[in-house]
Amino acid sequence: MRFTPHVTVATVVEDQGRFLLVEELAGGQAVLNQPAGHLEADESLIEAALRETLEETAHHFQPSALVGIYRLPVPQKDLTYLRFAFTGTITGFDESRVLDDGILRAVWLSPETIRQHAQEGRHRSPLVWQCVSD
């Protein structure tokens, strides 16, 4: 059997003690996630992080460091995700931009609120809290 992980990127953006997250629909439920998505053909990891952040939050992102590389197996779907999480700063906002389908809103939350939502099972995956913690 061939192992082919699904490569994703995420951005972990902190400003004045709050983190930029998205509320999105997944499996019919509203959940929280970092701005994140799949790496597309012919784009770099950085390009994917810039694109996903803009598409999901209407914010322009400037990366400064790699937070971490995470492996998330999903045995019930026979999938493994490989997530590259970047941190950096927001350099602008496009108020006229329409967010991606499935994205309900972009929201800035404190670590305490993010942790509370994790305990309530409102995160898309355990990587949301792990990336904030890291």
JSON list of N, CA and C in Angstrom, two decimals, residues 2-37:
[
{"chain": "A", "resi": 2, "resn": "ARG", "atom": "N", "xyz": [0.51, 2.21, -0.78]},
{"chain": "A", "resi": 2, "resn": "ARG", "atom": "CA", "xyz": [1.27, 3.44, -0.93]},
{"chain": "A", "resi": 2, "resn": "ARG", "atom": "C", "xyz": [0.75, 4.50, 0.05]},
{"chain": "A", "resi": 3, "resn": "PHE", "atom": "N", "xyz": [1.67, 5.15, 0.75]},
{"chain": "A", "resi": 3, "resn": "PHE", "atom": "CA", "xyz": [1.31, 6.22, 1.69]},
{"chain": "A", "resi": 3, "resn": "PHE", "atom": "C", "xyz": [1.38, 7.55, 0.96]},
{"chain": "A", "resi": 4, "resn": "THR", "atom": "N", "xyz": [0.24, 8.23, 0.89]},
{"chain": "A", "resi": 4, "resn": "THR", "atom": "CA", "xyz": [0.17, 9.52, 0.20]},
{"chain": "A", "resi": 4, "resn": "THR", "atom": "C", "xyz": [-0.54, 10.51, 1.12]},
{"chain": "A", "resi": 5, "resn": "PRO", "atom": "N", "xyz": [0.20, 11.27, 1.91]},
{"chain": "A", "resi": 5, "resn": "PRO", "atom": "CA", "xyz": [-0.47, 12.23, 2.81]},
{"chain": "A", "resi": 5, "resn": "PRO", "atom": "C", "xyz": [-1.05, 13.40, 2.03]},
{"chain": "A", "resi": 6, "resn": "HIS", "atom": "N", "xyz": [-2.11, 13.96, 2.58]},
{"chain": "A", "resi": 6, "resn": "HIS", "atom": "CA", "xyz": [-2.73, 15.16, 2.03]},
{"chain": "A", "resi": 6, "resn": "HIS", "atom": "C", "xyz": [-2.04, 16.35, 2.67]},
{"chain": "A", "resi": 7, "resn": "VAL", "atom": "N", "xyz": [-1.39, 17.18, 1.86]},
{"chain": "A", "resi": 7, "resn": "VAL", "atom": "CA", "xyz": [-0.62, 18.31, 2.37]},
{"chain": "A", "resi": 7, "resn": "VAL", "atom": "C", "xyz": [-1.52, 19.52, 2.52]},
{"chain": "A", "resi": 8, "resn": "THR", "atom": "N", "xyz": [-1.50, 20.10, 3.72]},
{"chain": "A", "resi": 8, "resn": "THR", "atom": "CA", "xyz": [-2.27, 21.30, 4.01]},
{"chain": "A", "resi": 8, "resn": "THR", "atom": "C", "xyz": [-1.37, 22.36, 4.63]},
{"chain": "A", "resi": 9, "resn": "VAL", "atom": "N", "xyz": [-1.84, 23.59, 4.57]},
{"chain": "A", "resi": 9, "resn": "VAL", "atom": "CA", "xyz": [-1.16, 24.70, 5.22]},
{"chain": "A", "resi": 9, "resn": "VAL", "atom": "C", "xyz": [-2.15, 25.36, 6.17]},
{"chain": "A", "resi": 10, "resn": "ALA", "atom": "N", "xyz": [-1.62, 26.05, 7.17]},
{"chain": "A", "resi": 10, "resn": "ALA", "atom": "CA", "xyz": [-2.45, 26.82, 8.09]},
{"chain": "A", "resi": 10, "resn": "ALA", "atom": "C", "xyz": [-1.66, 28.04, 8.54]},
{"chain": "A", "resi": 11, "resn": "THR", "atom": "N", "xyz": [-2.38, 29.10, 8.91]},
{"chain": "A", "resi": 11, "resn": "THR", "atom": "CA", "xyz": [-1.70, 30.27, 9.43]},
{"chain": "A", "resi": 11, "resn": "THR", "atom": "C", "xyz": [-2.16, 30.52, 10.86]},
{"chain": "A", "resi": 12, "resn": "VAL", "atom": "N", "xyz": [-1.19, 30.81, 11.71]},
{"chain": "A", "resi": 12, "resn": "VAL", "atom": "CA", "xyz": [-1.43, 31.08, 13.12]},
{"chain": "A", "resi": 12, "resn": "VAL", "atom": "C", "xyz": [-1.04, 32.54, 13.35]},
{"chain": "A", "resi": 13, "resn": "VAL", "atom": "N", "xyz": [-2.05, 33.39, 13.38]},
{"chain": "A", "resi": 13, "resn": "VAL", "atom": "CA", "xyz": [-1.82, 34.83, 13.45]},
{"chain": "A", "resi": 13, "resn": "VAL", "atom": "C", "xyz": [-2.32, 35.35, 14.79]},
{"chain": "A", "resi": 14, "resn": "GLU", "atom": "N", "xyz": [-1.40, 35.97, 15.54]},
{"chain": "A", "resi": 14, "resn": "GLU", "atom": "CA", "xyz": [-1.75, 36.57, 16.84]},
{"chain": "A", "resi": 14, "resn": "GLU", "atom": "C", "xyz": [-1.59, 38.08, 16.74]},
{"chain": "A", "resi": 15, "resn": "ASP", "atom": "N", "xyz": [-2.55, 38.80, 17.29]},
{"chain": "A", "resi": 15, "resn": "ASP", "atom": "CA", "xyz": [-2.48, 40.26, 17.34]},
{"chain": "A", "resi": 15, "resn": "ASP", "atom": "C", "xyz": [-3.14, 40.72, 18.63]},
{"chain": "A", "resi": 16, "resn": "GLN", "atom": "N", "xyz": [-2.38, 41.41, 19.47]},
{"chain": "A", "resi": 16, "resn": "GLN", "atom": "CA", "xyz": [-2.88, 41.94, 20.73]},
{"chain": "A", "resi": 16, "resn": "GLN", "atom": "C", "xyz": [-3.55, 40.87, 21.59]},
{"chain": "A", "resi": 17, "resn": "GLY", "atom": "N", "xyz": [-2.93, 39.67, 21.62]},
{"chain": "A", "resi": 17, "resn": "GLY", "atom": "CA", "xyz": [-3.43, 38.60, 22.48]},
{"chain": "A", "resi": 17, "resn": "GLY", "atom": "C", "xyz": [-4.58, 37.80, 21.92]},
{"chain": "A", "resi": 18, "resn": "ARG", "atom": "N", "xyz": [-4.97, 38.07, 20.68]},
{"chain": "A", "resi": 18, "resn": "ARG", "atom": "CA", "xyz": [-6.06, 37.30, 20.06]},
{"chain": "A", "resi": 18, "resn": "ARG", "atom": "C", "xyz": [-5.55, 36.64, 18.79]},
{"chain": "A", "resi": 19, "resn": "PHE", "atom": "N", "xyz": [-6.16, 35.52, 18.44]},
{"chain": "A", "resi": 19, "resn": "PHE", "atom": "CA", "xyz": [-5.76, 34.74, 17.27]},
{"chain": "A", "resi": 19, "resn": "PHE", "atom": "C", "xyz": [-6.85, 34.79, 16.20]},
{"chain": "A", "resi": 20, "resn": "LEU", "atom": "N", "xyz": [-6.40, 34.85, 14.94]},
{"chain": "A", "resi": 20, "resn": "LEU", "atom": "CA", "xyz": [-7.33, 34.87, 13.81]},
{"chain": "A", "resi": 20, "resn": "LEU", "atom": "C", "xyz": [-7.75, 33.44, 13.47]},
{"chain": "A", "resi": 21, "resn": "LEU", "atom": "N", "xyz": [-9.05, 33.18, 13.57]},
{"chain": "A", "resi": 21, "resn": "LEU", "atom": "CA", "xyz": [-9.61, 31.88, 13.23]},
{"chain": "A", "resi": 21, "resn": "LEU", "atom": "C", "xyz": [-10.75, 32.09, 12.24]},
{"chain": "A", "resi": 22, "resn": "VAL", "atom": "N", "xyz": [-11.20, 31.00, 11.68]},
{"chain": "A", "resi": 22, "resn": "VAL", "atom": "CA", "xyz": [-12.39, 31.03, 10.84]},
{"chain": "A", "resi": 22, "resn": "VAL", "atom": "C", "xyz": [-13.43, 30.09, 11.44]},
{"chain": "A", "resi": 23, "resn": "GLU", "atom": "N", "xyz": [-14.68, 30.49, 11.32]},
{"chain": "A", "resi": 23, "resn": "GLU", "atom": "CA", "xyz": [-15.79, 29.61, 11.64]},
{"chain": "A", "resi": 23, "resn": "GLU", "atom": "C", "xyz": [-16.27, 29.09, 10.30]},
{"chain": "A", "resi": 24, "resn": "GLU", "atom": "N", "xyz": [-16.29, 27.77, 10.17]},
{"chain": "A", "resi": 24, "resn": "GLU", "atom": "CA", "xyz": [-16.62, 27.16, 8.89]},
{"chain": "A", "resi": 24, "resn": "GLU", "atom": "C", "xyz": [-17.55, 25.98, 9.10]},
{"chain": "A", "resi": 25, "resn": "LEU", "atom": "N", "xyz": [-18.20, 25.59, 8.02]},
{"chain": "A", "resi": 25, "resn": "LEU", "atom": "CA", "xyz": [-19.07, 24.41, 8.06]},
{"chain": "A", "resi": 25, "resn": "LEU", "atom": "C", "xyz": [-18.25, 23.18, 7.68]},
{"chain": "A", "resi": 26, "resn": "ALA", "atom": "N", "xyz": [-18.32, 22.17, 8.52]},
{"chain": "A", "resi": 26, "resn": "ALA", "atom": "CA", "xyz": [-17.66, 20.89, 8.25]},
{"chain": "A", "resi": 26, "resn": "ALA", "atom": "C", "xyz": [-18.58, 19.79, 8.76]},
{"chain": "A", "resi": 27, "resn": "GLY", "atom": "N", "xyz": [-18.98, 18.91, 7.87]},
{"chain": "A", "resi": 27, "resn": "GLY", "atom": "CA", "xyz": [-19.90, 17.85, 8.26]},
{"chain": "A", "resi": 27, "resn": "GLY", "atom": "C", "xyz": [-21.23, 18.39, 8.77]},
{"chain": "A", "resi": 28, "resn": "GLY", "atom": "N", "xyz": [-21.65, 19.54, 8.24]},
{"chain": "A", "resi": 28, "resn": "GLY", "atom": "CA", "xyz": [-22.93, 20.12, 8.63]},
{"chain": "A", "resi": 28, "resn": "GLY", "atom": "C", "xyz": [-22.90, 20.88, 9.94]},
{"chain": "A", "resi": 29, "resn": "GLN", "atom": "N", "xyz": [-21.72, 21.03, 10.56]},
{"chain": "A", "resi": 29, "resn": "GLN", "atom": "CA", "xyz": [-21.61, 21.74, 11.82]},
{"chain": "A", "resi": 29, "resn": "GLN", "atom": "C", "xyz": [-20.68, 22.94, 11.68]},
{"chain": "A", "resi": 30, "resn": "ALA", "atom": "N", "xyz": [-20.94, 23.98, 12.45]},
{"chain": "A", "resi": 30, "resn": "ALA", "atom": "CA", "xyz": [-20.05, 25.14, 12.50]},
{"chain": "A", "resi": 30, "resn": "ALA", "atom": "C", "xyz": [-18.90, 24.83, 13.45]},
{"chain": "A", "resi": 31, "resn": "VAL", "atom": "N", "xyz": [-17.69, 24.88, 12.94]},
{"chain": "A", "resi": 31, "resn": "VAL", "atom": "CA", "xyz": [-16.49, 24.58, 13.73]},
{"chain": "A", "resi": 31, "resn": "VAL", "atom": "C", "xyz": [-15.46, 25.68, 13.52]},
{"chain": "A", "resi": 32, "resn": "LEU", "atom": "N", "xyz": [-14.47, 25.70, 14.39]},
{"chain": "A", "resi": 32, "resn": "LEU", "atom": "CA", "xyz": [-13.39, 26.68, 14.29]},
{"chain": "A", "resi": 32, "resn": "LEU", "atom": "C", "xyz": [-12.13, 26.03, 13.74]},
{"chain": "A", "resi": 33, "resn": "ASN", "atom": "N", "xyz": [-11.39, 26.81, 12.97]},
{"chain": "A", "resi": 33, "resn": "ASN", "atom": "CA", "xyz": [-10.14, 26.35, 12.38]},
{"chain": "A", "resi": 33, "resn": "ASN", "atom": "C", "xyz": [-9.25, 27.56, 12.16]},
{"chain": "A", "resi": 34, "resn": "GLN", "atom": "N", "xyz": [-7.96, 27.33, 12.00]},
{"chain": "A", "resi": 34, "resn": "GLN", "atom": "CA", "xyz": [-7.11, 28.39, 11.48]},
{"chain": "A", "resi": 34, "resn": "GLN", "atom": "C", "xyz": [-7.47, 28.57, 10.01]},
{"chain": "A", "resi": 35, "resn": "PRO", "atom": "N", "xyz": [-7.12, 29.72, 9.44]},
{"chain": "A", "resi": 35, "resn": "PRO", "atom": "CA", "xyz": [-7.19, 29.80, 7.98]},
{"chain": "A", "resi": 35, "resn": "PRO", "atom": "C", "xyz": [-6.29, 28.68, 7.44]},
{"chain": "A", "resi": 36, "resn": "ALA", "atom": "N", "xyz": [-6.86, 27.79, 6.66]},
{"chain": "A", "resi": 36, "resn": "ALA", "atom": "CA", "xyz": [-6.12, 26.59, 6.27]},
{"chain": "A", "resi": 36, "resn": "ALA", "atom": "C", "xyz": [-6.72, 25.97, 5.02]},
{"chain": "A", "resi": 37, "resn": "GLY", "atom": "N", "xyz": [-5.92, 25.16, 4.36]},
{"chain": "A", "resi": 37, "resn": "GLY", "atom": "CA", "xyz": [-6.42, 24.46, 3.20]},
{"chain": "A", "resi": 37, "resn": "GLY", "atom": "C", "xyz": [-5.34, 23.64, 2.53]}
]
